[in-house]
Coordinates of C-alpha atoms and ligand atoms in Angstrom, one line a residue:
X1 CA 0.0 0.0 0.0
X2 CA 1.5 3.4 -1.0
X3 CA 1.1 6.7 0.9
X4 CA 1.5 10.3 0.0
X5 CA 3.4 12.7 2.2
X6 CA 2.8 16.3 1.3
X7 CA 5.0 19.2 2.3
X8 CA 3.9 22.9 2.5
X9 CA 3.4 24.0 -1.0
X10 CA 2.9 27.0 -3.3
X11 CA 2.7 29.4 -4.9
X12 CA 1.5 27.5 -7.9
X13 CA 2.6 28.6 -11.4
X14 CA 2.7 27.0 -14.8
X15 CA 0.7 25.4 -17.6
X16 CA -0.1 21.7 -17.6
X17 CA -2.1 19.2 -19.6
X18 CA -4.0 16.6 -17.6
X19 CA -4.6 13.1 -19.1
X20 CA -7.5 12.1 -21.4
X21 CA -11.1 11.9 -20.2
X22 CA -11.9 8.6 -18.5
X23 CA -15.5 8.4 -19.6
X24 CA -14.7 9.1 -23.3
X25 CA -11.7 6.6 -23.2
X26 CA -14.0 3.8 -22.0
X27 CA -16.6 4.5 -24.6
X28 CA -14.0 4.7 -27.4
X29 CA -13.0 1.1 -26.8
X30 CA -16.6 -0.2 -26.4
X31 CA -18.0 1.5 -29.5
X32 CA -14.7 1.1 -31.6
X33 CA -14.9 -2.7 -30.8
X34 CA -18.5 -3.1 -32.1
X35 CA -18.0 -0.8 -35.1
X36 CA -17.2 -2.0 -38.6
X37 CA -13.7 -0.9 -39.5
X38 CA -10.6 0.5 -37.8
X39 CA -11.0 3.2 -35.1
X40 CA -8.0 5.2 -34.1
X41 CA -8.0 6.9 -30.7
X42 CA -5.5 9.5 -29.5
X43 CA -5.2 10.9 -26.0
X44 CA -6.5 7.7 -24.5
X45 CA -6.3 7.6 -20.7
X46 CA -3.6 5.2 -19.7
X47 CA -5.3 4.6 -16.4
X48 CA -6.2 1.2 -14.8
X49 CA -9.9 1.8 -15.3
X50 CA -9.9 2.4 -19.0
X51 CA -7.2 -0.2 -19.5
X52 CA -9.5 -2.7 -17.8
X53 CA -12.1 -2.0 -20.5
X54 CA -9.5 -2.3 -23.2
X55 CA -8.3 -5.7 -21.8
X56 CA -11.9 -7.0 -21.5
X57 CA -12.5 -6.3 -25.2
X58 CA -9.2 -8.0 -26.1
X59 CA -10.5 -11.0 -24.0
X60 CA -13.6 -11.0 -26.3
X61 CA -11.4 -11.4 -29.4
X62 CA -11.0 -7.7 -30.5
X63 CA -7.5 -6.9 -31.8
X64 CA -6.5 -3.7 -30.1
X65 CA -3.0 -2.2 -30.4
X66 CA -1.8 0.4 -28.0
X67 CA 1.2 2.6 -28.1
X68 CA 1.0 4.8 -25.1
X69 CA -2.1 7.0 -25.5
X70 CA -2.6 6.0 -29.1
X71 CA -4.9 3.1 -29.6
X72 CA -6.0 1.3 -32.7
X73 CA -9.1 -0.8 -32.5
X74 CA -9.9 -3.3 -35.2
X75 CA -13.7 -3.3 -34.9
X76 CA -15.5 -6.7 -35.2
X77 CA -18.9 -5.3 -35.9
X78 CA -22.0 -5.5 -33.6
X79 CA -22.1 -9.3 -33.7
X80 CA -18.4 -10.1 -33.9
X81 CA -17.5 -10.3 -30.2
X82 CA -16.3 -13.8 -29.0
X83 CA -17.1 -15.6 -25.8
X84 CA -14.3 -14.8 -23.2
X85 CA -12.6 -17.8 -21.8
X86 CA -12.5 -16.3 -18.3
X87 CA -14.4 -13.9 -16.1
X88 CA -13.9 -10.3 -17.3
X89 CA -12.1 -8.5 -14.5
X90 CA -13.0 -4.8 -14.5
X91 CA -10.9 -3.9 -11.4
X92 CA -12.1 -0.7 -9.7
X93 CA -14.2 0.5 -12.6
X94 CA -18.0 1.1 -12.2
X95 CA -18.2 2.6 -15.7
X96 CA -16.8 -0.6 -17.3
X97 CA -19.1 -3.0 -15.5
X98 CA -22.3 -1.0 -15.8
X99 CA -21.9 -0.1 -19.5
X100 CA -20.6 -3.5 -20.5
X101 CA -23.5 -5.3 -18.7
X102 CA -25.8 -3.7 -21.2
X103 CA -23.7 -4.6 -24.2
X104 CA -23.1 -8.2 -23.0
X105 CA -26.8 -8.9 -22.2
X106 CA -27.4 -8.7 -25.9
X107 CA -24.6 -11.1 -27.0
X108 CA -25.1 -14.7 -28.1
X109 CA -22.6 -16.0 -25.5
X110 CA -22.5 -16.1 -21.6
X111 CA -20.2 -13.9 -19.7
X112 CA -19.2 -13.1 -16.1
X113 CA -18.1 -9.6 -15.0
X114 CA -16.2 -9.1 -11.7
X115 CA -13.9 -6.5 -10.0
X116 CA -11.9 -5.6 -7.0
X117 CA -13.2 -5.3 -3.3
X118 CA -14.6 -1.8 -3.8
X119 CA -16.4 -2.7 -7.1
X120 CA -17.8 -5.8 -5.5
X121 CA -19.7 -3.7 -3.0
X122 CA -21.3 -1.3 -5.5
X123 CA -25.0 -1.5 -6.4
X124 CA -25.8 -3.1 -9.7
X125 CA -29.6 -3.5 -9.2
X126 CA -29.9 -0.2 -11.0
X127 CA -28.7 -1.9 -14.2
X128 CA -30.0 -5.4 -13.5
X129 CA -33.6 -4.3 -13.1
X130 CA -34.1 -2.4 -16.4
X131 CA -32.0 -5.0 -18.3
X132 CA -34.4 -7.7 -17.1
X133 CA -37.3 -5.6 -18.3
X134 CA -35.7 -5.7 -21.7
X135 CA -35.5 -9.5 -21.5
X136 CA -31.9 -9.9 -20.4
X137 CA -30.9 -12.9 -18.2
X138 CA -28.6 -11.2 -15.7
X139 CA -28.0 -11.8 -12.0
X140 CA -25.7 -10.5 -9.4
X141 CA -24.6 -11.5 -5.9
X142 CA -27.3 -9.7 -3.9
X143 CA -27.4 -7.1 -6.7
X144 CA -23.6 -6.7 -6.5
X145 CA -20.8 -8.0 -8.7
X146 CA -19.9 -10.6 -9.9
X147 CA -22.6 -10.3 -12.6
X148 CA -23.6 -13.4 -14.5
X149 CA -25.1 -12.9 -17.9
X150 CA -26.7 -15.6 -20.0
X151 CA -26.4 -14.9 -23.7
X152 CA -28.7 -15.7 -26.6
X153 CA -31.6 -13.4 -25.6
X154 CA -33.3 -11.2 -28.1
X155 CA -33.8 -7.9 -26.2
X156 CA -36.9 -5.9 -26.5
X157 CA -36.9 -2.2 -26.5
X158 CA -38.2 -0.2 -23.5
X159 CA -39.2 3.3 -22.4
X160 CA -37.5 3.8 -19.0
X161 CA -37.4 6.7 -16.6
X162 CA -34.0 6.7 -14.7
X163 CA -34.5 6.5 -10.9
X164 CA -31.3 8.6 -10.4
X165 CA -29.5 10.9 -12.7
X166 CA -26.8 8.5 -13.9
X167 CA -24.9 8.4 -17.2
X168 CA -23.9 4.8 -16.4
X169 CA -27.4 3.5 -16.3
X170 CA -28.4 5.6 -19.3
X171 CA -25.4 4.3 -21.3
X172 CA -25.9 0.7 -20.3
X173 CA -29.5 0.8 -21.6
X174 CA -28.5 2.7 -24.8
X175 CA -25.9 0.0 -25.5
X176 CA -28.4 -2.7 -24.9
X177 CA -30.9 -0.8 -27.1
X178 CA -28.5 -1.0 -30.0
X179 CA -29.5 -4.7 -30.2
X180 CA -33.2 -4.4 -29.2
X181 CA -36.1 -5.0 -31.6
X182 CA -37.4 -1.4 -31.6
X183 CA -37.1 2.1 -30.2
X184 CA -35.4 2.4 -26.8
X185 CA -36.3 5.7 -24.9
X186 CA -34.6 6.8 -21.8
X187 CA -36.1 9.7 -19.7
X188 CA -33.8 11.5 -17.3
X189 CA -34.8 13.3 -14.2
X190 CA -31.6 15.3 -14.1
X191 CA -28.9 16.0 -16.6
X192 CA -26.1 13.4 -16.7
X193 CA -23.0 13.3 -19.0
X194 CA -23.9 12.7 -22.6
X195 CA -20.7 11.2 -24.0
X196 CA -22.4 8.0 -25.1
X197 CA -25.0 9.9 -27.2
X198 CA -22.3 12.1 -28.8
X199 CA -20.0 9.3 -29.6
X200 CA -22.7 7.1 -31.0
X201 CA -23.5 10.0 -33.4
X202 CA -19.8 10.2 -34.2
X203 CA -20.0 6.5 -35.2
X204 CA -22.8 7.3 -37.6
X205 CA -25.6 6.0 -35.3
X206 CA -28.8 7.9 -35.1
X207 CA -29.6 9.1 -31.6
X208 CA -32.3 11.7 -30.9
X209 CA -32.2 13.8 -27.7
X210 CA -34.7 16.4 -26.7
X211 CA -34.6 18.0 -23.3
X212 CA -34.6 15.0 -20.9
X213 CA -35.4 12.2 -23.4
X214 CA -33.0 10.2 -25.4
X215 CA -34.0 7.6 -28.1
X216 CA -32.5 5.2 -30.5
X217 CA -33.7 2.4 -32.7
X218 CA -32.1 -1.1 -32.4
X219 CA -30.7 -2.9 -35.4
X220 CA -28.3 -0.3 -37.0
X221 CA -24.6 -0.5 -37.3
X222 CA -21.6 1.6 -36.3
X223 CA -19.0 2.9 -38.7
X224 CA -15.5 3.3 -37.4
X225 CA -14.1 6.8 -36.8
X226 CA -11.1 8.7 -35.3
X227 CA -11.4 10.0 -31.8
X228 CA -9.2 12.6 -30.1
X229 CA -9.9 12.3 -26.4
X230 CA -9.8 15.7 -24.7
X231 CA -8.3 16.2 -21.2
X232 CA -10.5 15.1 -18.3
X233 CA -12.3 17.9 -16.4
X234 CA -12.6 15.6 -13.4
X235 CA -8.7 15.4 -13.2
X236 CA -8.3 19.2 -14.0
X237 CA -10.7 19.9 -11.1
X238 CA -8.0 19.1 -8.5
X239 CA -5.8 21.8 -9.9
X240 CA -8.8 24.2 -10.3
X241 CA -9.3 24.0 -6.5
X242 CA -5.5 24.1 -5.9
X243 CA -5.2 27.3 -8.0
X244 CA -8.1 29.0 -6.2
X245 CA -7.0 28.2 -2.6
X246 CA -3.2 28.7 -3.0
X247 CA -1.9 32.3 -2.5
X248 CA -0.2 34.3 -5.4
X249 CA -0.9 31.5 -7.8
X250 CA -1.9 31.4 -11.5
X251 CA -2.0 28.2 -13.5
X252 CA -3.4 27.1 -16.9
X253 CA -5.0 23.7 -17.6
X254 CA -4.7 23.1 -21.3
X255 CA -7.3 21.7 -23.7
X256 CA -9.8 20.5 -21.1
X257 CA -13.2 19.1 -22.1
X258 CA -15.9 21.6 -21.1
X259 CA -18.8 19.5 -22.3
X260 CA -21.8 21.3 -20.6
X261 CA -22.9 18.1 -18.9
X262 CA -19.6 18.1 -17.0
X263 CA -18.9 21.7 -16.0
X264 CA -20.7 21.8 -12.6
X265 CA -17.3 22.2 -10.9
X266 CA -16.6 25.5 -12.7
X267 CA -20.1 26.8 -11.9
X268 CA -19.8 25.9 -8.2
X269 CA -16.3 27.3 -7.8
X270 CA -17.4 30.5 -9.6
X271 CA -20.4 30.8 -7.2
X272 CA -17.9 30.5 -4.4
X273 CA -15.9 33.4 -5.9
X274 CA -13.3 31.3 -7.8
X275 CA -11.3 33.2 -10.5
X276 CA -11.7 30.8 -13.4
X277 CA -11.4 31.9 -17.1
X278 CA -12.1 29.8 -20.1
X279 CA -9.7 30.7 -22.9
X280 CA -9.5 29.6 -26.5
X281 CA -12.8 27.7 -26.6
X282 CA -12.9 25.3 -29.5
X283 CA -14.4 22.1 -30.8
X284 CA -12.4 18.9 -30.8
X285 CA -14.0 15.7 -32.2
X286 CA -17.5 16.9 -31.3
X287 CA -16.5 18.0 -27.7
X288 CA -16.0 21.6 -26.6
X289 CA -12.6 22.2 -25.1
X290 CA -10.9 25.2 -23.5
X291 CA -7.7 26.3 -21.7
X292 CA -8.7 26.9 -18.1
X293 CA -6.9 29.7 -16.3
X294 CA -7.2 29.7 -12.5
X295 CA -5.9 32.4 -10.2
X296 CA -5.8 32.7 -6.4
X297 CA -9.3 33.5 -5.1
X298 CA -11.1 34.5 -1.9
X299 CA -13.6 31.7 -1.6
X300 CA -16.9 32.1 0.3
X301 CA -19.2 29.3 1.4
X302 CA -22.4 28.7 -0.5
X303 CA -25.5 26.5 -0.7
X304 CA -24.7 24.3 -3.7
X305 CA -27.6 24.4 -6.1
X306 CA -29.0 20.8 -6.4
X307 CA -29.3 21.0 -10.1
X308 CA -25.5 21.2 -10.3
X309 CA -24.9 18.0 -8.4
X310 CA -25.0 15.5 -11.3
X311 CA -22.9 17.9 -13.4
X312 CA -20.1 17.8 -10.8
X313 CA -20.7 14.4 -9.3
X314 CA -17.1 13.2 -9.4
X315 CA -15.6 16.5 -8.2
X316 CA -17.2 16.8 -4.7
X317 CA -14.2 15.4 -2.8
X318 CA -12.0 18.2 -4.0
X319 CA -14.9 20.7 -3.8
X320 CA -15.1 19.8 -0.1
X321 CA -11.5 20.9 0.2
X322 CA -12.4 24.2 -1.4
X323 CA -15.3 24.6 1.0
X324 CA -12.9 23.9 3.9
X325 CA -10.8 26.9 2.8
X326 CA -13.8 29.2 2.1
X327 CA -15.1 31.9 4.4
X328 CA -18.3 30.7 6.0
X329 CA -20.5 27.6 5.6
X330 CA -21.0 25.5 2.5
X331 CA -24.0 23.1 2.3
X332 CA -24.4 20.3 -0.1
X333 CA -27.7 18.4 -0.4
X334 CA -29.3 16.1 -3.0
X335 CA -26.0 14.2 -3.4
X336 CA -26.9 10.7 -1.9
X337 CA -25.2 9.1 -4.9
X338 CA -21.8 10.1 -3.4
X339 CA -22.3 7.4 -0.8
X340 CA -22.2 4.6 -3.5
X341 CA -19.1 5.7 -5.4
X342 CA -15.6 4.1 -5.0
X343 CA -16.1 4.8 -1.3
X344 CA -18.8 6.5 0.7
X345 CA -17.4 9.9 -0.3
X346 CA -19.6 11.8 2.2
X347 CA -18.5 9.9 5.2
X348 CA -14.9 9.3 4.2
X349 CA -14.3 13.0 3.3
X350 CA -16.1 14.1 6.6
X351 CA -13.7 11.8 8.6
X352 CA -10.7 13.2 6.8
X353 CA -11.8 16.8 7.2
X354 CA -12.5 16.2 10.9
X355 CA -9.0 14.9 11.3
X356 CA -7.7 18.1 9.7
X357 CA -9.7 20.2 12.2
X358 CA -12.4 21.3 9.8
X359 CA -15.9 21.4 11.4
X360 CA -18.5 19.5 9.4
X361 CA -21.9 17.8 9.8
X362 CA -22.7 14.7 7.7
X363 CA -26.2 14.8 6.2
X364 CA -28.1 11.9 4.8
X365 CA -27.7 13.3 1.3
X366 CA -24.8 15.7 1.7
X367 CA -22.6 17.6 4.1
X368 CA -22.3 20.9 5.8
X369 CA -18.7 22.3 6.0
X370 CA -17.6 25.3 8.0
X371 CA -14.5 26.9 6.4
X372 CA -11.5 27.3 8.7
X373 CA -7.8 26.6 9.1
X374 CA -6.4 23.1 8.8
X375 CA -5.0 21.9 12.2
X376 CA -2.5 19.2 12.8
X377 CA -4.2 16.6 14.9
X378 CA -3.8 13.2 13.3
X379 CA -1.0 11.1 12.0
X380 CA -2.6 10.2 8.6
X381 CA -5.7 10.4 6.5
X382 CA -7.4 7.3 5.3
X383 CA -8.4 7.4 1.6
X384 CA -10.3 4.1 1.7
X385 CA -8.5 3.3 -1.5
X386 CA -10.6 5.9 -3.4
X387 CA -8.5 7.7 -6.0
X388 CA -10.4 11.0 -5.7
X389 CA -10.2 11.0 -1.9
X390 CA -6.4 10.6 -2.1
X391 CA -6.0 13.4 -4.6
X392 CA -8.4 15.7 -2.8
X393 CA -6.5 15.6 0.4
X394 CA -3.2 16.0 -1.5
X395 CA -4.6 19.3 -2.7
X396 CA -5.2 20.4 0.9
X397 CA -1.4 20.7 1.2
X398 CA -1.4 24.0 -0.7
X399 CA -3.2 25.6 2.2
X400 CA -1.8 23.6 5.1
X401 CA 1.0 24.7 7.4
X402 CA 2.1 21.2 8.1
X403 CA 2.8 18.0 6.3
X404 CA -0.1 15.7 5.5
X405 CA 0.1 11.9 5.1
X406 CA -2.6 10.1 3.1
X407 CA -2.8 6.4 3.3
X408 CA -3.6 4.0 0.5
X409 CA -3.1 6.1 -2.7
X410 CA -2.5 3.2 -5.1
X411 CA -5.8 3.7 -6.9
X412 CA -4.9 7.1 -8.1
X413 CA -3.5 5.1 -11.1
X414 CA -7.1 4.2 -12.0
X415 CA -7.8 7.7 -13.3
X416 CA -4.7 9.9 -13.1
X417 CA -1.4 8.0 -13.3
X418 CA 0.8 11.1 -13.5
X419 CA -1.0 13.2 -10.8
X420 CA 2.1 13.5 -8.5
X421 CA 4.4 14.5 -11.4
X422 CA 2.0 17.2 -12.7
X423 CA 1.2 18.5 -9.2
X424 CA 4.9 18.8 -8.4
X425 CA 5.7 20.5 -11.7
X426 CA 3.4 23.5 -10.7
X427 CA 4.8 23.9 -7.2
X428 CA 3.2 21.3 -5.0
X429 CA 5.4 19.0 -2.9
X430 CA 4.0 15.4 -2.8
X431 CA 6.2 12.4 -2.2
X432 CA 4.8 8.9 -2.8
X433 CA 6.2 6.0 -0.8
Ligands
S3P501 C1 -19.6 8.0 -15.4 C2 -20.8 8.4 -14.8 C3 -20.8 8.8 -13.4 C4 -19.5 9.1 -12.8 C5 -18.4 8.1 -13.2 C6 -18.3 8.0 -14.7 C7 -19.6 7.6 -16.9 O1 -21.4 7.8 -12.7 O2 -19.5 9.2 -11.4 O3 -17.2 8.4 -12.7 O4 -18.5 7.6 -17.5 O5 -20.7 7.4 -17.4 P1 -23.0 7.7 -12.5 O6 -23.6 7.6 -13.8 O7 -23.3 6.4 -11.7 O8 -23.4 8.9 -11.7

C-alpha cells in the first residue's frame, strides 16, 4: 500500500495538460470494438480503469493495439465479439461493469463480470432491473458483482425513466438498445453526462435527444471513426481548486473538455468566488474544449444548487477541500449518490476533514462544511483506496502549514497516473512512498 506525504506548497505557477477523459476513453473502446472498420484513438487515458475496459474487449477477441495513449481498435462489428474464456475483471471501474452489462446482455454468449473489493460492494440493481425488463438474463450476488449474464436473448426495447441521474445506467441501456427490436427511450430526471450519445453519433448511429429524453432504434450498425480524447475535467478539477486556494498563484490547464454536462465544478467554484477563465474555446472531435486559467481567489461558502450535483458528481471530494478553505459555511444536499461511489465519499471526506480540524456535519444526502484553518491533529488520513479522496487531500497541502500523510493512494492510477508528477511541476510537494 502506498502513501502520499505532502509538504507545505505553493505558490502554484505553470501550464499543464492533464490526461485524457476517462468516460470518453471507456466509450471509445466499447464503440470502436463493435463498429465496422478500424477506429484510431489518440489521447486515450492510460489509467487502470480504461485499460480494464481495453483488456476486457481483447478478451472478447478484439484486436486492439496500444502505443502509449494512441490506440487502434480493429472493430469486429456488432455481432463479432467472441465468448471470453475467463471472467472479465474490471478492477475498480464502475463505468466498465455497468456499461458492459448492457452490451453483454445482448450477445449470443454467456459472460461473467467481476472486479476488486470496492467494485464488489457497488450497487448493480440499477442496471439489472431495467435490463431484465428488456428480457436480459442477468444476475448478481445480492445485486452486487460478480454479474452473470446468459447470452442468446433477443432484447426488446423499453421506455425507461431513470430513478437517479446516472450516465452509467443511461449508457448501459442505450448500448443494450442497439441490439433491441425497436425504439429504446430513456427519460432522465436530471442531466447526466452525454458522451455515449455524442460518440454514437460520431460512429454514424442515429440518436435523438430532446430536453430530458434520449431515443435510438435497435438494429443499426456503427461505422469506425477517429477519436481525439480531450483532457478530463474531473482530473483538472483538482488543480482548479488548488489554484483557487493557493496564494499568489496562477495556473493554466490546457485543452480541457468543457462539455456542458460536466462543468458543474466550474459553476460551483465561480459561485464561491473562484477566479476561473475559459480561454481559446474550440471544438475537438465533437466535444467543446478550453484552456482553463485559474488564479488565487477569496472563496466564500455557498449552498450548492442541487441541479449542479450531477454535473459535478465526481468533483465533490476536492470541492469539499475548497469549502474547507472558504469563508463561512457550504451546504451540499441532494447528493446521496456520493455514498455509493468508489467509497462513501460523504463519510470518508467528513472523517478526513475532521482529522484536519475542519468542522462539518454529515447529512443523509450531503454535508455541511464550515470553512476554517487546517489543524495538525492526526497522523494520517485514510483514503479508503478511493482515488479521488487521495488526490483531494493532497490538494489540501497547498493551504496547510504542516505535512499531510494520506494512506492507500495506489488507486490514483485508475484515473490519473501522473498526478504527482504534474502536481509537483506547478509547485506542489508530494512524495509517494
Ligand atoms: C460516469 C458516470 C458517473 C461518474 C463516473 C463515470 C460515466 O457515474 O460518477 O465516474 O462515465 O458514465 P453515475 O452515472 O453512476 O453517476
